[in-house]
Amino acid sequence: MIHKVVIIGSGPAGLTAALYAARANLAPVVIRGLQPGGLIATTSEVENYPGFPDAINGFDLAEKMEKQAARFGTSFIDGIVQSVDFSERPFTLTVDNGTTVQAETVIVSTGASPRKLGVPGELELANRGVSYCAVCDGFFFREKKLVVVGGGNSALDEGLFLTRYASEVVIIHRRDQLRADPVLQARAQANPKITFVWDSVVTAIKGETGVTGVALKNVKTGEATEMAADGVFPYIGHIPNTALFKGQLELDENGYVISDGRTRTNVPGVFVAGDVEDHVYRQAITAAGTGCMAAMEASWFLDKQDHVQEALGTW
Ligand SMILES: Cc1cc2nc3c(=O)[nH]c(=O)nc-3n(C[C@H](O)[C@H](O)[C@H](O)COP(=O)(O)OP(=O)(O)OC[C@H]3O[C@@H](n4cnc5c(N)ncnc54)[C@H](O)[C@@H]3O)c2cc1C
């Protein structure tokens, strides 16, 4: 059987793409992957997804998205795509449960994972003081002392954002100078709530039911110290889940899928949505937005129509 639309990933991007493709009568198939519901399903409180004025649990939000997509005829496969062949249509996807899936169009929505520090306490205290998203969780840390780990643009950007709520933000960087853009560096250095700890790495995150502090090591002197803190935001980069697409899709130097701004990749018939392409906004709502776009583009591709070109009168 050749499916019209196969969606790789079941986060907000994939499930929104499924909803739109299902309502376009394309009977999409979603391959869920290791994390059904995507990253948003791992967070407890989502306060910035429109339509939920009293906040919603991330798992419940993802479940609602899946139910809504299923209601219009989406089917789901529990499995991880292990390899893809985009060299000819129909495209072929091999799933780890031993099945092979064929598709006229594919929507790639495999997300990007925050790079972990890999220290004791990080996993145990995730969502209990350890967060990888300042925009999502900063609000919960009013008048608290926070630690941001990293020295790039994201670390400074998010550190600055966190000063809106926190009483104090300590940026811990393993070198003695920042990698971030000079403008951001100047802004962070001028902010009275921000201080820096140089040449240091976090070796453990402390706390039982919530974060109480971090253990640090100075990489030059070897000195070990501890610092009290109420929250830890590691910002040492994201890893797009694109290993699977190397040699198949055009990726940028950091491994993100490149699109033409309308979710179309370099392979006609393969579209991309969500954080696997977007290294700027990384929000459930933006992932859902591009999921909608990808499904509409896939539908137009199957119809051999281009509504944008039509609207411009150039089709
Ligand atoms: C702790 C935390 C809290 C957050 N809180 C908020 C918040 O409050 N508000 C907000 O807007 N955003 C929040 N975000 C960000 C938000 O979760 C992401 O921006 C959003 O989930 C991205 O959606 P996505 O569909 O692009 O990717 P993801 O949600 O990452 O989903 C990727 C999907 O791809 C699947 N997949 C990956 N590889 C394969 C494969 N080989 N085969 C099959 N499937 C595969 C995974 O199983 C998963 O289902 C938070 C993120 C984190 C980490």
mmCIF file of N, CA and C in Angstrom, residues 148 150-164 171 177-192 194-196 198 235 280:
data_model
loop_
_atom_site.group_PDB
_atom_site.id
_atom_site.type_symbol
_atom_site.label_atom_id
_atom_site.label_comp_id
_atom_site.label_asym_id
_atom_site.label_seq_id
_atom_site.Cartn_x
_atom_site.Cartn_y
_atom_site.Cartn_z
ATOM 1 N N VAL A 148 22.424 29.525 34.722
ATOM 2 C CA VAL A 148 22.351 29.215 33.287
ATOM 3 C C VAL A 148 23.709 28.648 32.900
ATOM 4 N N GLY A 150 26.346 27.747 29.931
ATOM 5 C CA GLY A 150 26.656 27.948 28.515
ATOM 6 C C GLY A 150 27.245 29.323 28.281
ATOM 7 N N GLY A 151 27.771 29.532 27.073
ATOM 8 C CA GLY A 151 28.401 30.828 26.786
ATOM 9 C C GLY A 151 28.074 31.333 25.398
ATOM 10 N N GLY A 152 27.115 30.688 24.750
ATOM 11 C CA GLY A 152 26.738 31.098 23.393
ATOM 12 C C GLY A 152 25.555 32.049 23.407
ATOM 13 N N ASN A 153 25.029 32.322 22.215
ATOM 14 C CA ASN A 153 23.896 33.245 22.092
ATOM 15 C C ASN A 153 22.689 32.790 22.895
ATOM 16 N N SER A 154 22.382 31.476 22.827
ATOM 17 C CA SER A 154 21.184 30.988 23.529
ATOM 18 C C SER A 154 21.321 31.207 25.022
ATOM 19 N N ALA A 155 22.490 30.880 25.566
ATOM 20 C CA ALA A 155 22.684 31.006 27.016
ATOM 21 C C ALA A 155 22.465 32.463 27.445
ATOM 22 N N LEU A 156 23.026 33.401 26.690
ATOM 23 C CA LEU A 156 22.884 34.807 27.088
ATOM 24 C C LEU A 156 21.470 35.322 26.848
ATOM 25 N N ASP A 157 20.915 34.939 25.715
ATOM 26 C CA ASP A 157 19.549 35.326 25.386
ATOM 27 C C ASP A 157 18.588 34.872 26.477
ATOM 28 N N GLU A 158 18.700 33.600 26.814
ATOM 29 C CA GLU A 158 17.782 33.027 27.809
ATOM 30 C C GLU A 158 18.092 33.574 29.191
ATOM 31 N N GLY A 159 19.380 33.770 29.481
ATOM 32 C CA GLY A 159 19.768 34.353 30.770
ATOM 33 C C GLY A 159 19.149 35.739 30.934
ATOM 34 N N LEU A 160 19.234 36.540 29.869
ATOM 35 C CA LEU A 160 18.634 37.878 29.911
ATOM 36 C C LEU A 160 17.127 37.786 30.096
ATOM 37 N N PHE A 161 16.507 36.846 29.394
ATOM 38 C CA PHE A 161 15.058 36.676 29.521
ATOM 39 C C PHE A 161 14.698 36.330 30.974
ATOM 40 N N LEU A 162 15.497 35.465 31.579
ATOM 41 C CA LEU A 162 15.196 35.011 32.946
ATOM 42 C C LEU A 162 15.299 36.138 33.978
ATOM 43 N N THR A 163 16.070 37.196 33.665
ATOM 44 C CA THR A 163 16.175 38.307 34.633
ATOM 45 C C THR A 163 14.842 39.025 34.809
ATOM 46 N N ARG A 164 13.897 38.796 33.910
ATOM 47 C CA ARG A 164 12.561 39.395 34.097
ATOM 48 C C ARG A 164 11.883 38.857 35.351
ATOM 49 N N ILE A 171 25.605 32.945 35.235
ATOM 50 C CA ILE A 171 25.939 32.226 33.998
ATOM 51 C C ILE A 171 27.272 31.514 34.201
ATOM 52 N N GLN A 177 36.008 33.325 28.171
ATOM 53 C CA GLN A 177 35.297 34.322 27.370
ATOM 54 C C GLN A 177 34.090 33.693 26.689
ATOM 55 N N LEU A 178 33.130 34.574 26.372
ATOM 56 C CA LEU A 178 31.868 34.079 25.810
ATOM 57 C C LEU A 178 31.980 33.908 24.302
ATOM 58 N N ARG A 179 31.139 33.021 23.760
ATOM 59 C CA ARG A 179 31.080 32.845 22.302
ATOM 60 C C ARG A 179 29.979 33.725 21.686
ATOM 61 N N ALA A 180 29.102 34.243 22.541
ATOM 62 C CA ALA A 180 27.910 34.965 22.051
ATOM 63 C C ALA A 180 28.288 36.240 21.300
ATOM 64 N N ASP A 181 27.328 36.759 20.526
ATOM 65 C CA ASP A 181 27.547 38.007 19.788
ATOM 66 C C ASP A 181 27.903 39.136 20.759
ATOM 67 N N PRO A 182 28.790 40.057 20.325
ATOM 68 C CA PRO A 182 29.211 41.155 21.204
ATOM 69 C C PRO A 182 28.047 41.964 21.775
ATOM 70 N N VAL A 183 26.990 42.172 20.986
ATOM 71 C CA VAL A 183 25.850 42.974 21.475
ATOM 72 C C VAL A 183 25.203 42.284 22.677
ATOM 73 N N LEU A 184 25.041 40.976 22.563
ATOM 74 C CA LEU A 184 24.425 40.219 23.657
ATOM 75 C C LEU A 184 25.344 40.216 24.873
ATOM 76 N N GLN A 185 26.639 40.056 24.615
ATOM 77 C CA GLN A 185 27.615 40.052 25.718
ATOM 78 C C GLN A 185 27.527 41.359 26.487
ATOM 79 N N ALA A 186 27.477 42.471 25.747
ATOM 80 C CA ALA A 186 27.440 43.786 26.396
ATOM 81 C C ALA A 186 26.157 43.919 27.219
ATOM 82 N N ARG A 187 25.063 43.442 26.661
ATOM 83 C CA ARG A 187 23.773 43.554 27.350
ATOM 84 C C ARG A 187 23.793 42.728 28.644
ATOM 85 N N ALA A 188 24.336 41.515 28.542
ATOM 86 C CA ALA A 188 24.369 40.646 29.725
ATOM 87 C C ALA A 188 25.297 41.223 30.780
ATOM 88 N N GLN A 189 26.453 41.744 30.318
ATOM 89 C CA GLN A 189 27.414 42.257 31.288
ATOM 90 C C GLN A 189 26.896 43.525 31.985
ATOM 91 N N ALA A 190 26.021 44.244 31.292
ATOM 92 C CA ALA A 190 25.480 45.477 31.887
ATOM 93 C C ALA A 190 24.271 45.206 32.787
ATOM 94 N N ASN A 191 23.758 43.986 32.747
ATOM 95 C CA ASN A 191 22.549 43.694 33.536
ATOM 96 C C ASN A 191 22.919 43.427 34.999
ATOM 97 N N PRO A 192 22.385 44.222 35.922
ATOM 98 C CA PRO A 192 22.806 44.075 37.325
ATOM 99 C C PRO A 192 22.402 42.736 37.951
ATOM 100 N N ILE A 194 22.796 39.844 36.464
ATOM 101 C CA ILE A 194 23.610 38.740 35.912
ATOM 102 C C ILE A 194 25.049 38.806 36.433
ATOM 103 N N THR A 195 25.512 37.632 36.900
ATOM 104 C CA THR A 195 26.945 37.501 37.215
ATOM 105 C C THR A 195 27.483 36.283 36.466
ATOM 106 N N PHE A 196 28.812 36.206 36.342
ATOM 107 C CA PHE A 196 29.425 35.103 35.583
ATOM 108 C C PHE A 196 30.361 34.294 36.475
ATOM 109 N N TRP A 198 33.487 31.914 35.548
ATOM 110 C CA TRP A 198 34.287 31.524 34.377
ATOM 111 C C TRP A 198 35.027 30.211 34.603
ATOM 112 N N TYR A 235 22.065 25.562 28.636
ATOM 113 C CA TYR A 235 21.919 26.052 27.255
ATOM 114 C C TYR A 235 23.177 25.766 26.480
ATOM 115 N N VAL A 280 15.227 28.660 15.939
ATOM 116 C CA VAL A 280 15.076 30.000 16.499
ATOM 117 C C VAL A 280 13.968 30.047 17.558
#
